[in-house]
Amino acid sequence: MADRRLQVFHAVAKHLSFTKAGEALHMTQPAVTFQIKQLEERFNTRLFDRGGGRISLTRAGELVLDYAERILGLSADLDLRVAEMTGQMSGSLLVGASTTIAEFMLPPILGEFNVRYPQVRARLTVANSEAIGNAIAAHTLDIGLVESLTSHPSLQCEVCGDDELQVICTPTHPLAKRIEVDAKSLLAYDFIAREAGSGTREVTDDYLRACGVEPDQLKTLMELASPEALKGVVATGLGCSIVSRASFEKERQLGSLVAVPLRPRLTRTLSLVYQKERFRSKVVLTFVDFARDKLRELSA
């Protein structure tokens, strides 16, 4: 229903590349350029500044982008509303999730949801909590599952459970014999950390400071962006780490690593994030209810 020129403009504005926009829309670059030229002629102004092999939005382009996002969002809502009136449960579902949730909690949730509603096409975006919140506010994602709360005024943040973080190490590591581990005890051992900026790293650093330990006091050997890579390094015996309990179930069953709770316990919230005011389709509302129940089961 939405003007094709707006769809093409939106893709170019988001990618800041005619080539990448064409790839995303399955169009040739000349076809993309033609659509943008038509739109610029329609408004009688340039929407992009071009130079040095790069493009950027002009002030008029920024205004058009703001309206384009709203128009495209309303067009998608219209399609969904009509489909719902005719009894269909189909359409797209754009889900965002932070790394730990995406890798260890969300797959069974999306899998079971797909079995129940096979006509719904889910697409997953993995990013940090802030990026997911911004994407939902910009209408490029329908719903987010994150490990923190958001204060964005246009978003609804619903706590659905808790996730405990624990110390992991090999069965032969000195900490493996402990019933609990306090933060200051970690200073005596080599440590494998998540990368700066990750939700796990932020929660862990805040916890350590609250316990009187500065994160840079740890004997950090390396920082890793992937929870799987982190567990693999810890399994070699190089050091210990702190990870989500939800990410550790496979290693727990295999006995390759052991987990020891921190003292005091370290927990963080699991939250669903979605638009507060905007119309939410039946697909999104159904997924919100479904994911809420499943997250509560996983954190129980």
XYZ file of C-alpha atoms in Angstrom, residues 54-290:
237
model
C 29.490 8.573 0.669
C 25.945 9.846 1.111
C 24.154 11.549 3.969
C 20.669 12.878 4.565
C 19.938 16.542 3.980
C 17.638 18.370 6.402
C 14.753 17.692 4.020
C 15.824 14.050 3.874
C 15.700 13.772 7.660
C 12.146 15.156 7.628
C 11.075 12.743 4.887
C 12.631 9.829 6.805
C 10.613 10.710 9.903
C 7.366 10.694 7.930
C 8.363 7.651 5.857
C 8.816 5.538 8.983
C 5.377 6.514 10.232
C 3.710 5.987 6.854
C 5.347 2.589 6.313
C 4.433 1.558 9.855
C 0.791 2.515 9.300
C 0.759 0.660 5.988
C 2.024 -2.508 7.657
C -0.553 -2.106 10.423
C -3.316 -1.760 7.822
C -2.294 -5.001 6.136
C -2.313 -6.793 9.486
C -5.652 -5.371 10.604
C -7.367 -6.459 7.398
C -5.779 -9.918 7.685
C -7.046 -10.219 11.258
C -10.585 -9.217 10.248
C -10.596 -12.092 7.776
C -9.458 -14.534 10.457
C -5.845 -14.950 9.363
C -2.977 -15.401 11.827
C -0.081 -14.573 9.571
C 2.443 -11.908 8.794
C 5.926 -10.911 9.904
C 7.247 -10.688 13.448
C 10.382 -8.608 13.931
C 12.046 -9.636 17.185
C 15.139 -8.162 18.781
C 17.108 -9.839 21.564
C 20.329 -9.379 23.463
C 23.023 -12.002 22.897
C 22.401 -14.352 25.832
C 18.629 -14.404 25.299
C 19.054 -14.826 21.532
C 21.464 -17.746 21.847
C 20.117 -19.662 24.828
C 16.512 -18.681 25.614
C 14.848 -17.533 22.422
C 15.383 -20.519 20.050
C 12.908 -22.837 21.834
C 10.438 -19.948 22.246
C 10.529 -19.077 18.532
C 10.492 -22.763 17.586
C 7.362 -23.553 19.568
C 5.668 -20.356 18.415
C 6.340 -21.347 14.786
C 4.806 -24.784 15.366
C 1.635 -23.152 16.692
C 1.492 -20.403 14.072
C 3.313 -21.630 10.942
C 2.098 -18.710 8.801
C 3.952 -16.179 10.967
C 7.435 -15.369 9.695
C 9.757 -14.372 12.539
C 12.980 -12.473 11.932
C 15.534 -12.107 14.732
C 17.932 -9.202 15.256
C 20.683 -9.568 17.869
C 21.987 -6.379 19.476
C 22.494 -4.745 22.858
C 19.524 -3.560 24.897
C 19.890 0.114 23.964
C 20.016 -0.620 20.229
C 16.946 -2.843 20.469
C 14.995 -0.190 22.356
C 15.906 2.428 19.746
C 14.847 0.096 16.915
C 11.446 -0.528 18.521
C 10.957 3.202 19.059
C 11.786 3.718 15.363
C 9.263 1.013 14.352
C 11.934 -1.210 12.756
C 11.362 -3.937 15.369
C 8.055 -5.109 16.850
C 9.257 -6.441 20.188
C 12.462 -6.902 22.154
C 13.624 -9.382 24.762
C 16.390 -7.858 26.848
C 18.256 -8.242 30.126
C 17.646 -4.749 31.448
C 14.939 -2.128 31.885
C 14.382 0.777 29.502
C 13.203 4.267 30.356
C 12.319 5.282 26.790
C 9.069 7.280 27.028
C 7.377 5.591 24.044
C 8.157 2.026 25.121
C 6.474 -0.402 27.484
C 8.939 -2.500 29.498
C 7.509 -5.560 31.208
C 9.607 -7.622 33.632
C 9.016 -11.339 32.997
C 11.593 -13.064 35.173
C 15.118 -13.144 36.530
C 18.385 -14.492 35.215
C 21.097 -15.464 37.700
C 24.764 -15.024 36.833
C 27.259 -17.463 38.337
C 30.984 -18.158 38.349
C 32.048 -20.940 35.966
C 35.291 -22.906 35.912
C 36.638 -26.393 35.214
C 35.954 -29.160 37.755
C 39.661 -29.087 38.733
C 39.778 -25.334 39.376
C 40.181 -24.317 43.067
C 36.857 -22.433 42.968
C 34.999 -25.575 41.889
C 35.058 -26.855 45.480
C 33.355 -23.740 46.844
C 29.664 -23.603 47.747
C 29.653 -19.842 47.057
C 32.200 -17.296 45.848
C 32.454 -13.684 47.008
C 33.678 -10.981 44.648
C 37.019 -10.398 46.381
C 37.950 -14.080 46.047
C 37.948 -13.666 42.244
C 40.984 -11.369 42.504
C 43.230 -14.367 43.159
C 42.457 -16.101 39.849
C 42.805 -15.454 36.124
C 39.536 -14.158 34.676
C 37.901 -14.355 31.237
C 35.540 -11.411 30.647
C 32.773 -10.529 28.215
C 33.493 -7.591 25.932
C 32.929 -4.025 27.102
C 29.419 -2.860 26.229
C 27.719 -6.225 26.587
C 24.825 -6.515 29.031
C 26.601 -9.258 30.974
C 29.751 -7.136 31.296
C 27.819 -4.086 32.521
C 25.875 -6.077 35.126
C 29.028 -7.856 36.294
C 31.063 -4.644 36.570
C 28.290 -2.927 38.557
C 28.059 -5.925 40.874
C 31.818 -5.998 41.496
C 31.907 -2.279 42.319
C 28.998 -2.704 44.723
C 31.081 -5.387 46.450
C 34.119 -3.120 46.730
C 36.059 -4.555 43.787
C 37.050 -2.437 40.788
C 36.731 -4.484 37.554
C 40.247 -3.509 36.422
C 41.615 -5.189 39.557
C 40.700 -8.581 38.114
C 43.431 -10.608 36.397
C 41.627 -10.406 33.060
C 43.395 -12.491 30.412
C 41.030 -11.700 27.540
C 37.640 -10.229 26.616
C 35.294 -12.170 24.334
C 32.130 -11.114 22.501
C 30.587 -14.583 22.297
C 29.274 -16.545 25.307
C 30.147 -19.792 23.504
C 33.727 -18.668 22.869
C 34.018 -17.574 26.489
C 32.888 -20.957 27.801
C 35.280 -22.673 25.388
C 38.231 -20.717 26.745
C 37.223 -21.377 30.357
C 36.945 -25.090 29.539
C 40.663 -25.128 28.625
C 41.458 -24.226 32.231
C 42.840 -20.748 31.502
C 40.629 -19.071 34.064
C 37.148 -18.543 35.471
C 34.329 -16.292 34.341
C 30.811 -15.098 35.185
C 27.967 -16.109 32.863
C 24.207 -16.442 32.773
C 22.835 -19.607 34.315
C 20.663 -20.000 31.216
C 23.747 -20.218 28.983
C 25.340 -22.983 31.014
C 22.887 -25.901 30.912
C 24.695 -27.970 28.250
C 28.060 -27.790 30.027
C 26.385 -28.544 33.353
C 24.908 -31.761 31.951
C 28.173 -32.780 30.280
C 30.213 -32.027 33.405
C 32.812 -30.097 31.407
C 32.341 -27.004 33.569
C 30.874 -26.301 36.976
C 28.987 -23.256 38.211
C 29.305 -21.701 41.646
C 26.820 -19.049 42.889
C 28.142 -15.656 43.887
C 27.691 -14.308 47.432
C 25.540 -12.262 47.499
C 23.619 -13.686 44.536
C 23.833 -11.785 41.254
C 20.575 -11.602 39.295
C 19.244 -9.394 36.517
C 15.774 -8.909 35.088
C 14.440 -10.356 31.841
C 12.105 -7.923 30.119
C 9.795 -7.665 27.131
C 9.910 -4.289 25.387
C 7.329 -3.052 22.874
C 5.562 0.094 21.710
C 3.416 1.732 24.397
C 0.965 3.694 22.271
C 1.208 2.273 18.772
C -1.370 -0.233 17.540
C -0.058 -3.751 18.092
C -1.137 -6.487 15.716
C -2.672 -9.743 16.822
C 0.607 -11.448 15.903
C 2.592 -9.176 18.238
C 0.045 -9.401 21.067
C -0.029 -13.198 20.791
C 3.763 -13.392 20.836
C 3.966 -11.054 23.850
C 1.682 -13.362 25.852
C 3.491 -16.482 24.617
